[in-house]
PDB file of C-alpha atoms in Angstrom:
ATOM      1  CA  UNK A   1       0.319  -0.364  -0.032  1.00 73.00           C
ATOM      2  CA  UNK A   2       1.427   3.155  -0.722  1.00 81.00           C
ATOM      3  CA  UNK A   3       1.406   6.309   1.569  1.00 88.00           C
ATOM      4  CA  UNK A   4      -0.276   9.047   2.265  1.00 94.00           C
ATOM      5  CA  UNK A   5       0.069  12.290   1.539  1.00 97.00           C
ATOM      6  CA  UNK A   6      -0.458  14.535   3.475  1.00 97.00           C
ATOM      7  CA  UNK A   7       0.223  18.602   3.091  1.00 98.00           C
ATOM      8  CA  UNK A   8       0.395  20.378   6.192  1.00 98.00           C
ATOM      9  CA  UNK A   9      -0.191  24.138   5.984  1.00 97.00           C
ATOM     10  CA  UNK A  10       1.751  26.778   9.208  1.00 96.00           C
ATOM     11  CA  UNK A  11       2.729  29.894   8.748  1.00 95.00           C
ATOM     12  CA  UNK A  12       4.352  29.832  12.197  1.00 95.00           C
ATOM     13  CA  UNK A  13       7.915  28.130  10.687  1.00 96.00           C
ATOM     14  CA  UNK A  14       8.811  26.447  13.535  1.00 97.00           C
ATOM     15  CA  UNK A  15       5.218  24.708  14.979  1.00 96.00           C
ATOM     16  CA  UNK A  16       5.850  23.929  10.938  1.00 97.00           C
ATOM     17  CA  UNK A  17       8.567  21.944  11.085  1.00 98.00           C
ATOM     18  CA  UNK A  18       7.646  20.752  14.238  1.00 97.00           C
ATOM     19  CA  UNK A  19       3.984  18.983  12.278  1.00 98.00           C
ATOM     20  CA  UNK A  20       6.309  17.202   9.941  1.00 98.00           C
ATOM     21  CA  UNK A  21       8.994  16.348  12.658  1.00 97.00           C
ATOM     22  CA  UNK A  22       5.310  14.425  13.637  1.00 96.00           C
ATOM     23  CA  UNK A  23       3.740  12.788  10.495  1.00 97.00           C
ATOM     24  CA  UNK A  24       6.443  11.645   9.086  1.00 95.00           C
ATOM     25  CA  UNK A  25       7.404   7.836   9.321  1.00 93.00           C
ATOM     26  CA  UNK A  26       3.011   7.918   8.412  1.00 94.00           C
ATOM     27  CA  UNK A  27       3.323  10.100   5.410  1.00 97.00           C
ATOM     28  CA  UNK A  28       5.220  11.528   2.207  1.00 97.00           C
ATOM     29  CA  UNK A  29       4.707  15.161   4.079  1.00 98.00           C
ATOM     30  CA  UNK A  30       5.675  18.427   1.459  1.00 98.00           C
ATOM     31  CA  UNK A  31       4.558  21.890   3.949  1.00 98.00           C
ATOM     32  CA  UNK A  32       4.249  25.354   2.870  1.00 97.00           C
ATOM     33  CA  UNK A  33       3.595  28.795   4.850  1.00 96.00           C
ATOM     34  CA  UNK A  34       0.495  30.121   3.063  1.00 95.00           C
ATOM     35  CA  UNK A  35      -2.718  28.882   1.621  1.00 94.00           C
ATOM     36  CA  UNK A  36      -1.085  31.411  -2.507  1.00 94.00           C
ATOM     37  CA  UNK A  37       2.153  29.258  -2.258  1.00 94.00           C
ATOM     38  CA  UNK A  38      -0.554  26.024  -1.315  1.00 96.00           C
ATOM     39  CA  UNK A  39      -2.363  25.958  -4.038  1.00 94.00           C
ATOM     40  CA  UNK A  40       0.178  25.492  -6.925  1.00 93.00           C
ATOM     41  CA  UNK A  41       1.131  22.507  -5.064  1.00 95.00           C
ATOM     42  CA  UNK A  42      -2.067  20.301  -4.164  1.00 95.00           C
ATOM     43  CA  UNK A  43      -1.988  19.065  -8.574  1.00 90.00           C
ATOM     44  CA  UNK A  44       0.226  16.818  -7.339  1.00 91.00           C
ATOM     45  CA  UNK A  45      -2.358  15.484  -5.348  1.00 94.00           C
ATOM     46  CA  UNK A  46      -3.270  14.619  -1.366  1.00 96.00           C
ATOM     47  CA  UNK A  47      -4.507  12.575   0.453  1.00 96.00           C
ATOM     48  CA  UNK A  48      -4.986  14.708   3.681  1.00 97.00           C
ATOM     49  CA  UNK A  49      -4.710  18.580   4.215  1.00 97.00           C
ATOM     50  CA  UNK A  50      -3.393  20.008   7.197  1.00 97.00           C
ATOM     51  CA  UNK A  51      -4.453  23.582   7.229  1.00 96.00           C
ATOM     52  CA  UNK A  52      -4.234  26.245   9.830  1.00 93.00           C
ATOM     53  CA  UNK A  53      -7.540  28.674  10.184  1.00 90.00           C
ATOM     54  CA  UNK A  54      -5.418  31.860  10.592  1.00 87.00           C
ATOM     55  CA  UNK A  55      -2.533  33.168   8.355  1.00 85.00           C
ATOM     56  CA  UNK A  56      -2.330  35.979   5.985  1.00 84.00           C
ATOM     57  CA  UNK A  57      -2.933  35.459   2.726  1.00 86.00           C
ATOM     58  CA  UNK A  58      -5.605  33.670  -0.077  1.00 90.00           C
ATOM     59  CA  UNK A  59      -8.960  33.572   2.458  1.00 90.00           C
ATOM     60  CA  UNK A  60      -9.317  29.541   3.808  1.00 90.00           C
ATOM     61  CA  UNK A  61     -13.212  29.646   1.614  1.00 91.00           C
ATOM     62  CA  UNK A  62     -11.348  30.366  -2.183  1.00 93.00           C
ATOM     63  CA  UNK A  63      -7.850  28.137  -0.742  1.00 94.00           C
ATOM     64  CA  UNK A  64     -11.185  25.232   0.180  1.00 93.00           C
ATOM     65  CA  UNK A  65     -13.065  26.038  -3.471  1.00 93.00           C
ATOM     66  CA  UNK A  66      -9.252  25.229  -5.310  1.00 94.00           C
ATOM     67  CA  UNK A  67      -8.876  22.555  -2.731  1.00 95.00           C
ATOM     68  CA  UNK A  68     -12.169  20.839  -3.998  1.00 93.00           C
ATOM     69  CA  UNK A  69     -11.917  21.542  -7.661  1.00 94.00           C
ATOM     70  CA  UNK A  70      -7.738  20.128  -7.823  1.00 94.00           C
ATOM     71  CA  UNK A  71      -8.060  17.317  -4.858  1.00 93.00           C
ATOM     72  CA  UNK A  72     -12.075  16.002  -4.882  1.00 92.00           C
ATOM     73  CA  UNK A  73     -10.916  13.072  -2.566  1.00 91.00           C
ATOM     74  CA  UNK A  74      -8.447  15.154   0.132  1.00 95.00           C
ATOM     75  CA  UNK A  75      -9.942  14.793   4.069  1.00 96.00           C
ATOM     76  CA  UNK A  76      -8.565  18.423   5.505  1.00 96.00           C
ATOM     77  CA  UNK A  77      -7.733  19.266   9.045  1.00 96.00           C
ATOM     78  CA  UNK A  78      -8.605  22.102   9.915  1.00 94.00           C
ATOM     79  CA  UNK A  79      -6.386  23.782  13.243  1.00 95.00           C
ATOM     80  CA  UNK A  80      -6.638  27.151  15.467  1.00 91.00           C
ATOM     81  CA  UNK A  81      -6.294  28.922  18.062  1.00 87.00           C
ATOM     82  CA  UNK A  82      -8.860  30.884  17.810  1.00 84.00           C
ATOM     83  CA  UNK A  83     -11.842  29.618  16.322  1.00 76.00           C
ATOM     84  CA  UNK A  84     -13.821  26.099  16.640  1.00 75.00           C
ATOM     85  CA  UNK A  85     -15.422  23.487  15.439  1.00 80.00           C
ATOM     86  CA  UNK A  86     -18.495  25.522  13.556  1.00 83.00           C
ATOM     87  CA  UNK A  87     -16.573  27.629  11.242  1.00 81.00           C
ATOM     88  CA  UNK A  88     -13.950  24.494  10.467  1.00 85.00           C
ATOM     89  CA  UNK A  89     -19.021  22.896   9.627  1.00 87.00           C
ATOM     90  CA  UNK A  90     -19.282  26.341   7.715  1.00 87.00           C
ATOM     91  CA  UNK A  91     -16.136  25.530   5.732  1.00 87.00           C
ATOM     92  CA  UNK A  92     -18.242  21.625   4.891  1.00 88.00           C
ATOM     93  CA  UNK A  93     -14.222  20.596   6.939  1.00 91.00           C
ATOM     94  CA  UNK A  94     -15.137  17.920   9.069  1.00 91.00           C
ATOM     95  CA  UNK A  95     -11.625  17.406  11.530  1.00 94.00           C
ATOM     96  CA  UNK A  96     -10.710  19.955  13.472  1.00 93.00           C
ATOM     97  CA  UNK A  97      -7.443  20.494  16.180  1.00 94.00           C
ATOM     98  CA  UNK A  98      -7.770  23.543  18.528  1.00 93.00           C
ATOM     99  CA  UNK A  99      -4.559  25.037  18.939  1.00 93.00           C
ATOM    100  CA  UNK A 100      -2.630  23.959  21.286  1.00 93.00           C
ATOM    101  CA  UNK A 101      -2.666  20.254  21.053  1.00 95.00           C
ATOM    102  CA  UNK A 102      -1.225  16.928  21.764  1.00 95.00           C
ATOM    103  CA  UNK A 103       0.523  14.359  20.075  1.00 95.00           C
ATOM    104  CA  UNK A 104      -1.913  11.542  20.833  1.00 96.00           C
ATOM    105  CA  UNK A 105      -5.054  14.368  19.517  1.00 97.00           C
ATOM    106  CA  UNK A 106      -3.147  15.343  16.274  1.00 97.00           C
ATOM    107  CA  UNK A 107      -2.558  10.963  15.796  1.00 96.00           C
ATOM    108  CA  UNK A 108      -5.925  10.706  16.478  1.00 97.00           C
ATOM    109  CA  UNK A 109      -8.110  13.502  14.514  1.00 97.00           C
ATOM    110  CA  UNK A 110      -5.404  12.134  11.486  1.00 97.00           C
ATOM    111  CA  UNK A 111      -6.412   9.005  11.825  1.00 95.00           C
ATOM    112  CA  UNK A 112      -9.698   9.711  11.343  1.00 95.00           C
ATOM    113  CA  UNK A 113      -9.176  11.595   8.112  1.00 95.00           C
ATOM    114  CA  UNK A 114      -7.787   9.202   6.078  1.00 91.00           C
ATOM    115  CA  UNK A 115     -10.956   6.466   7.378  1.00 90.00           C
ATOM    116  CA  UNK A 116     -12.541   9.456   6.237  1.00 86.00           C
ATOM    117  CA  UNK A 117     -15.045   7.990   2.332  1.00 78.00           C
ATOM    118  CA  UNK A 118     -13.515  10.245   0.197  1.00 69.00           C
ATOM    119  CA  UNK A 119     -16.441  12.556  -0.866  1.00 57.00           C
TER     120      UNK A 119
END
């Protein structure tokens, strides 16, 4: 079975690098600092996108529309320290992590995303 591809979009470089280290054993990981640069990476295809909600640049709603177009089967995990899962639901995102979160919480939500049916 080929490893799943994960895109991490996080503007905090230290946290982004920590996330990469936390998931690198299970996923083929690409990471970027903003949604604008992430759009250019979508054509490579991803199974899961782990995305911070609050960041400069492209709005989350615009990115989600583009993601659904370019990677229709990708599961999204939204991370935020400022909003709640209701915002994720409004974006059509089923998986949410409230910052700060533990390694176990990250692995649990990624496992849920992996098991979710492609919509």
